[in-house]
JSON list of C-alpha atoms in Angstrom, two decimals:
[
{"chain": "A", "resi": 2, "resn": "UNK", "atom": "CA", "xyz": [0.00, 0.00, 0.00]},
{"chain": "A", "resi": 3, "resn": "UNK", "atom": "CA", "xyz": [1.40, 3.23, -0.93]},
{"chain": "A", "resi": 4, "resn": "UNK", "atom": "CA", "xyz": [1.16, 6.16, 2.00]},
{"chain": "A", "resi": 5, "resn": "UNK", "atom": "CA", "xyz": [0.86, 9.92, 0.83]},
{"chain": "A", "resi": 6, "resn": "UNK", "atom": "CA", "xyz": [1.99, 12.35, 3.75]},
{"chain": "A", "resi": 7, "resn": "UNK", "atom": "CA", "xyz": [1.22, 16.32, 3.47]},
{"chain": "A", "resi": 8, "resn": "UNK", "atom": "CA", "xyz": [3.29, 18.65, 4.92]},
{"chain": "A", "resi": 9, "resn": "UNK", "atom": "CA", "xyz": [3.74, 22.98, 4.83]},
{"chain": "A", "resi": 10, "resn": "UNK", "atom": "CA", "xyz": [0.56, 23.93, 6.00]},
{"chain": "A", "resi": 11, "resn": "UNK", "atom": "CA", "xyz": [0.23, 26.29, 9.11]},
{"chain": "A", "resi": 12, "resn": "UNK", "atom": "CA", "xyz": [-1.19, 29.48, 9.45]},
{"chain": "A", "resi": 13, "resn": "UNK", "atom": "CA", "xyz": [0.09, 32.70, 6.99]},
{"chain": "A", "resi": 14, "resn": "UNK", "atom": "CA", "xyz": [-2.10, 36.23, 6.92]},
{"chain": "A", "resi": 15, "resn": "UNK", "atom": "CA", "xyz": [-3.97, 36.85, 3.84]},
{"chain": "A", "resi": 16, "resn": "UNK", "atom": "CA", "xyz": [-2.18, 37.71, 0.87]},
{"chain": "A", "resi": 17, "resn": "UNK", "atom": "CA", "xyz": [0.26, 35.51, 2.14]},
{"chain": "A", "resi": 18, "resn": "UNK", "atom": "CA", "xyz": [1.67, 32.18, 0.30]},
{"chain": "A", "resi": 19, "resn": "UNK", "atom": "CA", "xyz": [2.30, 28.28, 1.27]},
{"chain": "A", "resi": 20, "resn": "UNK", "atom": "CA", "xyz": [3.68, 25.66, -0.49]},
{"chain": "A", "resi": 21, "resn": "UNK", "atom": "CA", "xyz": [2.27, 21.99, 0.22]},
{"chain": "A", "resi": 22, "resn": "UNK", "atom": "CA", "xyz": [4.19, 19.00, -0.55]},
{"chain": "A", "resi": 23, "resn": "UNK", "atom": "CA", "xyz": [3.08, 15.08, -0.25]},
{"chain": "A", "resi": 24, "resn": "UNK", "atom": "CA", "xyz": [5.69, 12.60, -0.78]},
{"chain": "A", "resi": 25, "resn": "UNK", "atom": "CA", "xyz": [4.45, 8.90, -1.55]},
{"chain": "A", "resi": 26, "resn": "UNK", "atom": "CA", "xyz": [6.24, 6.09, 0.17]},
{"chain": "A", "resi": 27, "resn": "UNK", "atom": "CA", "xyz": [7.36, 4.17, -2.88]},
{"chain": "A", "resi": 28, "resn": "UNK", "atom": "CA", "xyz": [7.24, 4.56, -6.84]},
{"chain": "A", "resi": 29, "resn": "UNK", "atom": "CA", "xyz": [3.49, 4.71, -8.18]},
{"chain": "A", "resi": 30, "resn": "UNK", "atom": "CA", "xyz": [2.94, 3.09, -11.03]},
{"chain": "A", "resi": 31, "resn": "UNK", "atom": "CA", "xyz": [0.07, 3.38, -13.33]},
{"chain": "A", "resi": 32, "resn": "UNK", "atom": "CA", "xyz": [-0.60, 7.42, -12.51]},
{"chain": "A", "resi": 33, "resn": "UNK", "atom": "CA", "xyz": [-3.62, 8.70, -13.67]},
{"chain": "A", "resi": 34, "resn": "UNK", "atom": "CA", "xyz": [-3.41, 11.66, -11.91]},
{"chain": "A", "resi": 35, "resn": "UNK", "atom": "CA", "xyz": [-2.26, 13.14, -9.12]},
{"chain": "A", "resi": 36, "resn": "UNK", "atom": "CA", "xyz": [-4.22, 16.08, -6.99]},
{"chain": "A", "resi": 37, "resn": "UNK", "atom": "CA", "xyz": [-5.09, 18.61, -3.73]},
{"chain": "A", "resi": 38, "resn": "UNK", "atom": "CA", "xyz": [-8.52, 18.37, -2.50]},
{"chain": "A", "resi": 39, "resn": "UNK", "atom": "CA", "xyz": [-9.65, 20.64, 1.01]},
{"chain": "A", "resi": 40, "resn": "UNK", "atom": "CA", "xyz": [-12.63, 20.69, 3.35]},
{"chain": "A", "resi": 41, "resn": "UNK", "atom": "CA", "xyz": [-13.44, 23.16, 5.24]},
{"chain": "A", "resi": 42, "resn": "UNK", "atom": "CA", "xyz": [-15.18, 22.95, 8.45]},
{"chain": "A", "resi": 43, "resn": "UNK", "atom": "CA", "xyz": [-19.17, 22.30, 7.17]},
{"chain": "A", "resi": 44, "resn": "UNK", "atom": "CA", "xyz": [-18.55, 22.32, 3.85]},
{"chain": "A", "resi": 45, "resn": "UNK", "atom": "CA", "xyz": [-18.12, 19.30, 1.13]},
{"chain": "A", "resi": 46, "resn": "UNK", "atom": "CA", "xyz": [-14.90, 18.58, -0.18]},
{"chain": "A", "resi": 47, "resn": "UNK", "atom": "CA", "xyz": [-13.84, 19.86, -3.12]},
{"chain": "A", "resi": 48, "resn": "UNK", "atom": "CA", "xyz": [-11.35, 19.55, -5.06]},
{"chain": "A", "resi": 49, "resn": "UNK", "atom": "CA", "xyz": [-8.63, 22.02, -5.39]},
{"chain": "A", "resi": 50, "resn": "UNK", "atom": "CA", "xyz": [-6.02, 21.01, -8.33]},
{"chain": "A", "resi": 51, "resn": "UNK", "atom": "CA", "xyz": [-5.09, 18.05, -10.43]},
{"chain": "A", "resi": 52, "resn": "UNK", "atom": "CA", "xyz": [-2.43, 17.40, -12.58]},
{"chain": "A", "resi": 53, "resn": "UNK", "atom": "CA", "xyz": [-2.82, 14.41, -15.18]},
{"chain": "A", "resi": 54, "resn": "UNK", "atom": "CA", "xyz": [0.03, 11.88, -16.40]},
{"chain": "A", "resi": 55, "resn": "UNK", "atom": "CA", "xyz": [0.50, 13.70, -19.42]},
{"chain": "A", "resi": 56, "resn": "UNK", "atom": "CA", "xyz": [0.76, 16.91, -17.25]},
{"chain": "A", "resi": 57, "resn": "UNK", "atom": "CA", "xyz": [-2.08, 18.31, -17.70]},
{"chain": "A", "resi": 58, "resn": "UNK", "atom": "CA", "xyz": [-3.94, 20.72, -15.09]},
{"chain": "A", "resi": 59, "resn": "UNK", "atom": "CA", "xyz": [-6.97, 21.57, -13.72]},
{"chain": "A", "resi": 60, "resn": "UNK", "atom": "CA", "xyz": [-8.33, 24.07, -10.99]},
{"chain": "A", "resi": 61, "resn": "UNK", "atom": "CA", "xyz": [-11.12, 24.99, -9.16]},
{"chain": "A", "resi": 62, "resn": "UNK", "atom": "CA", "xyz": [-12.18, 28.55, -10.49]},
{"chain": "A", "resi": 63, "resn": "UNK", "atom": "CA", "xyz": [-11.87, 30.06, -6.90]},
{"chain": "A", "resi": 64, "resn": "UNK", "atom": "CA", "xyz": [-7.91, 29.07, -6.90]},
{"chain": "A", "resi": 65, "resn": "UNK", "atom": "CA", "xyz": [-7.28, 29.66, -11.01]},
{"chain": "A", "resi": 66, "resn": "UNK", "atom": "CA", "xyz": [-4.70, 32.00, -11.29]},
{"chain": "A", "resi": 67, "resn": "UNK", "atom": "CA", "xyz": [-3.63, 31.70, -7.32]},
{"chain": "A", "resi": 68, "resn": "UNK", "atom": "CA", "xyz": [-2.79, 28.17, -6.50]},
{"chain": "A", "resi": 69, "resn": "UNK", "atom": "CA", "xyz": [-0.16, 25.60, -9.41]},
{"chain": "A", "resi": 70, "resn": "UNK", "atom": "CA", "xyz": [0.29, 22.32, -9.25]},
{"chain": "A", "resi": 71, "resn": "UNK", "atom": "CA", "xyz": [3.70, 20.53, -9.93]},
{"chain": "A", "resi": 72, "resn": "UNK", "atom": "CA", "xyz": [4.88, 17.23, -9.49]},
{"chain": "A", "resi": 73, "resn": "UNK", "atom": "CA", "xyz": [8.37, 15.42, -9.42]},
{"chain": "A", "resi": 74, "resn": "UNK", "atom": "CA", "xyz": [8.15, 11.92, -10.38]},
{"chain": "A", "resi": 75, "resn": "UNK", "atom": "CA", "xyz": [11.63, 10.74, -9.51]},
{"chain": "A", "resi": 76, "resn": "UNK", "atom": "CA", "xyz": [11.36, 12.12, -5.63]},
{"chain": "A", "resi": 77, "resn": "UNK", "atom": "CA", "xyz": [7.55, 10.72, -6.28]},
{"chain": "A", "resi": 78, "resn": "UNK", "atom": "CA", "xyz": [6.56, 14.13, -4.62]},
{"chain": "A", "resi": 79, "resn": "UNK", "atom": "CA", "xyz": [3.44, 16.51, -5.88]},
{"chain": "A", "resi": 80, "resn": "UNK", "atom": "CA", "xyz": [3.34, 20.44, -4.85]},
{"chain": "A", "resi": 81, "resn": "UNK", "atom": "CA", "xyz": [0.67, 23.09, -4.64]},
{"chain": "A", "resi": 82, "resn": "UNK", "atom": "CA", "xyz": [1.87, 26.23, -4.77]},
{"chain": "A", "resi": 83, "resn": "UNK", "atom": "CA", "xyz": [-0.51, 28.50, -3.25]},
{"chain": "A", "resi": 84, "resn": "UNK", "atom": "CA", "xyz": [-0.22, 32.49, -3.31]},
{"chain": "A", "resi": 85, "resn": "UNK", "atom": "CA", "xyz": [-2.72, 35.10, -2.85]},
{"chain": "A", "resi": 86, "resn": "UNK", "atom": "CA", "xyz": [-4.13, 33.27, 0.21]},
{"chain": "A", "resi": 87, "resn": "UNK", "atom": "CA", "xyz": [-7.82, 34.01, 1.13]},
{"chain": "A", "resi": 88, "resn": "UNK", "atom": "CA", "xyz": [-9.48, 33.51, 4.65]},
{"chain": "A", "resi": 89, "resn": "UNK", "atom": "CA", "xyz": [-11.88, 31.42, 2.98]},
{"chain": "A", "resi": 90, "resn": "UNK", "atom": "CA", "xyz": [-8.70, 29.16, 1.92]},
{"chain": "A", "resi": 91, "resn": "UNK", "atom": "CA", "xyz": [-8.83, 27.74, 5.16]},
{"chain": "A", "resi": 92, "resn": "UNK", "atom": "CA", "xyz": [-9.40, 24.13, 4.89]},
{"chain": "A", "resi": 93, "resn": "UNK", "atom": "CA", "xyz": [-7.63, 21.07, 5.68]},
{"chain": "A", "resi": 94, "resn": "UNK", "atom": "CA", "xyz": [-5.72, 20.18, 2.68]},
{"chain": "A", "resi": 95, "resn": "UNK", "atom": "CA", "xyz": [-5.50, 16.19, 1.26]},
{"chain": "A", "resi": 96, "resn": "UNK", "atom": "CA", "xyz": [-3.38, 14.91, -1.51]},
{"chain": "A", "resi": 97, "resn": "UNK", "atom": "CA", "xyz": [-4.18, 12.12, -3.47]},
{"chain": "A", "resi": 98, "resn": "UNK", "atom": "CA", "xyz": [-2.86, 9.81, -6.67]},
{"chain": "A", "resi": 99, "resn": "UNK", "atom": "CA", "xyz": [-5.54, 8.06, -8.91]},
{"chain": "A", "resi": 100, "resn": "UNK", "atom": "CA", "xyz": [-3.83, 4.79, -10.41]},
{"chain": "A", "resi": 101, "resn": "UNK", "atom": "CA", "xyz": [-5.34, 2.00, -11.84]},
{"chain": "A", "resi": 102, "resn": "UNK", "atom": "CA", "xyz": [-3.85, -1.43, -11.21]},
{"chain": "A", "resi": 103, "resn": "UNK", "atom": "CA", "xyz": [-3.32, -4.44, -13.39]},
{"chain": "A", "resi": 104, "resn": "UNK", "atom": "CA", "xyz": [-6.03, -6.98, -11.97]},
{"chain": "A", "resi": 105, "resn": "UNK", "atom": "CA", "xyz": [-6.50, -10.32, -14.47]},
{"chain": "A", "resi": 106, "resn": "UNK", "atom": "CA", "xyz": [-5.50, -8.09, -17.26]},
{"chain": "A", "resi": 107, "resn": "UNK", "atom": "CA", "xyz": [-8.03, -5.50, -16.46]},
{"chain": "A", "resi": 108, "resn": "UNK", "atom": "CA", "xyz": [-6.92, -2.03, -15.05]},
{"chain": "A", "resi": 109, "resn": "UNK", "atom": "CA", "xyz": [-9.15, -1.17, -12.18]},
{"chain": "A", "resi": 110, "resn": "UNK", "atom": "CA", "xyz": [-9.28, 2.30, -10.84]},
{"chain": "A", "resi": 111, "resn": "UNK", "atom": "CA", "xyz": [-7.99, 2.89, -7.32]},
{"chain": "A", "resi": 112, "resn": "UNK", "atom": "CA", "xyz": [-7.08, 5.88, -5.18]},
{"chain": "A", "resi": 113, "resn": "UNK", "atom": "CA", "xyz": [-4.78, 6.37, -2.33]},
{"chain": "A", "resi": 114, "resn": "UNK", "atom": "CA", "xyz": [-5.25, 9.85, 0.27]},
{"chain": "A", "resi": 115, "resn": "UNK", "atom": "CA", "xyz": [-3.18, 11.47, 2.18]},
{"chain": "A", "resi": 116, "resn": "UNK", "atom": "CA", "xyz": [-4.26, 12.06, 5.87]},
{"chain": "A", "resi": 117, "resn": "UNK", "atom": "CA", "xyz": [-4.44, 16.12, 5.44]},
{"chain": "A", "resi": 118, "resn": "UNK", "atom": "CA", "xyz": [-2.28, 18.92, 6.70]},
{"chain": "A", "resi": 119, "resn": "UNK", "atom": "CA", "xyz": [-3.94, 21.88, 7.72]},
{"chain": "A", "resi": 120, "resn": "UNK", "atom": "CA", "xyz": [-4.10, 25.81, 6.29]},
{"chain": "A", "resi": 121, "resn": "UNK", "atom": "CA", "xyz": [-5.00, 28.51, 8.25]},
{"chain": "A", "resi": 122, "resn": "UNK", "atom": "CA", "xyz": [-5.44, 32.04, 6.78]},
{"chain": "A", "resi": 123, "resn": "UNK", "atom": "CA", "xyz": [-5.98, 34.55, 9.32]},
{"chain": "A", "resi": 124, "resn": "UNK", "atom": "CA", "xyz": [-4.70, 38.27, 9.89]}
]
């Protein structure tokens, strides 16, 4: 089983800027994508950024132009840059990497999470 563990949050004032990082335990294989999703306290997740295998990206339009994703395959490592922080960025903050693995000569889709590192924004 392959473990994702967040790390950079804490708490910045607004305007302010983090950068997250979640290093996997071992070499994924099969990478679909890999991603940042955040809850905030009462409210749904929602997903914040994703970055495909061929390297492309997607945002949520409350982080587009703000927050970039980035990855590092050889450290196994995926980043989200986030500037222009916003109170309403608060949120605990989960990576994840959507693989598919080889089952009977079938791909199967399969996700693994990270267990969240927390953002504050707060003058």
């Amino acid at each position: 089983q392959v473990q994702l563990v967040e790390s950079g949050g804490g708490l910045v004032q607004p305007g302010g800027a983090l950068r997250l990082s979640c290093a996997a335990s071992r070499s994924i294989f099969s990478i679909d994508a890999r991603g940042w999703d955040r809850q905030a306290p009462g409210k749904q997740r929602e997903l914040v950024a994703a970055i495909a295998s061929g390297g492309s990206t997607n945002y949520s339009d409350s982080v587009k132009g703000r927050f970039t994703i980035s990855r590092d395959n050889a450290k196994n490592t995926v980043y989200l840059q986030m500037n222009s922080l916003k109170p309403e960025d608060t949120a605990v903050y989960y990576c994840n990497a959507d693989v598919r693995i080889w089952k009977g000569g079938t791909y199967f889709p399969y996700s693994y999470w990270g267990k969240g590192t927390l953002v504050t924004v707060s003058s």
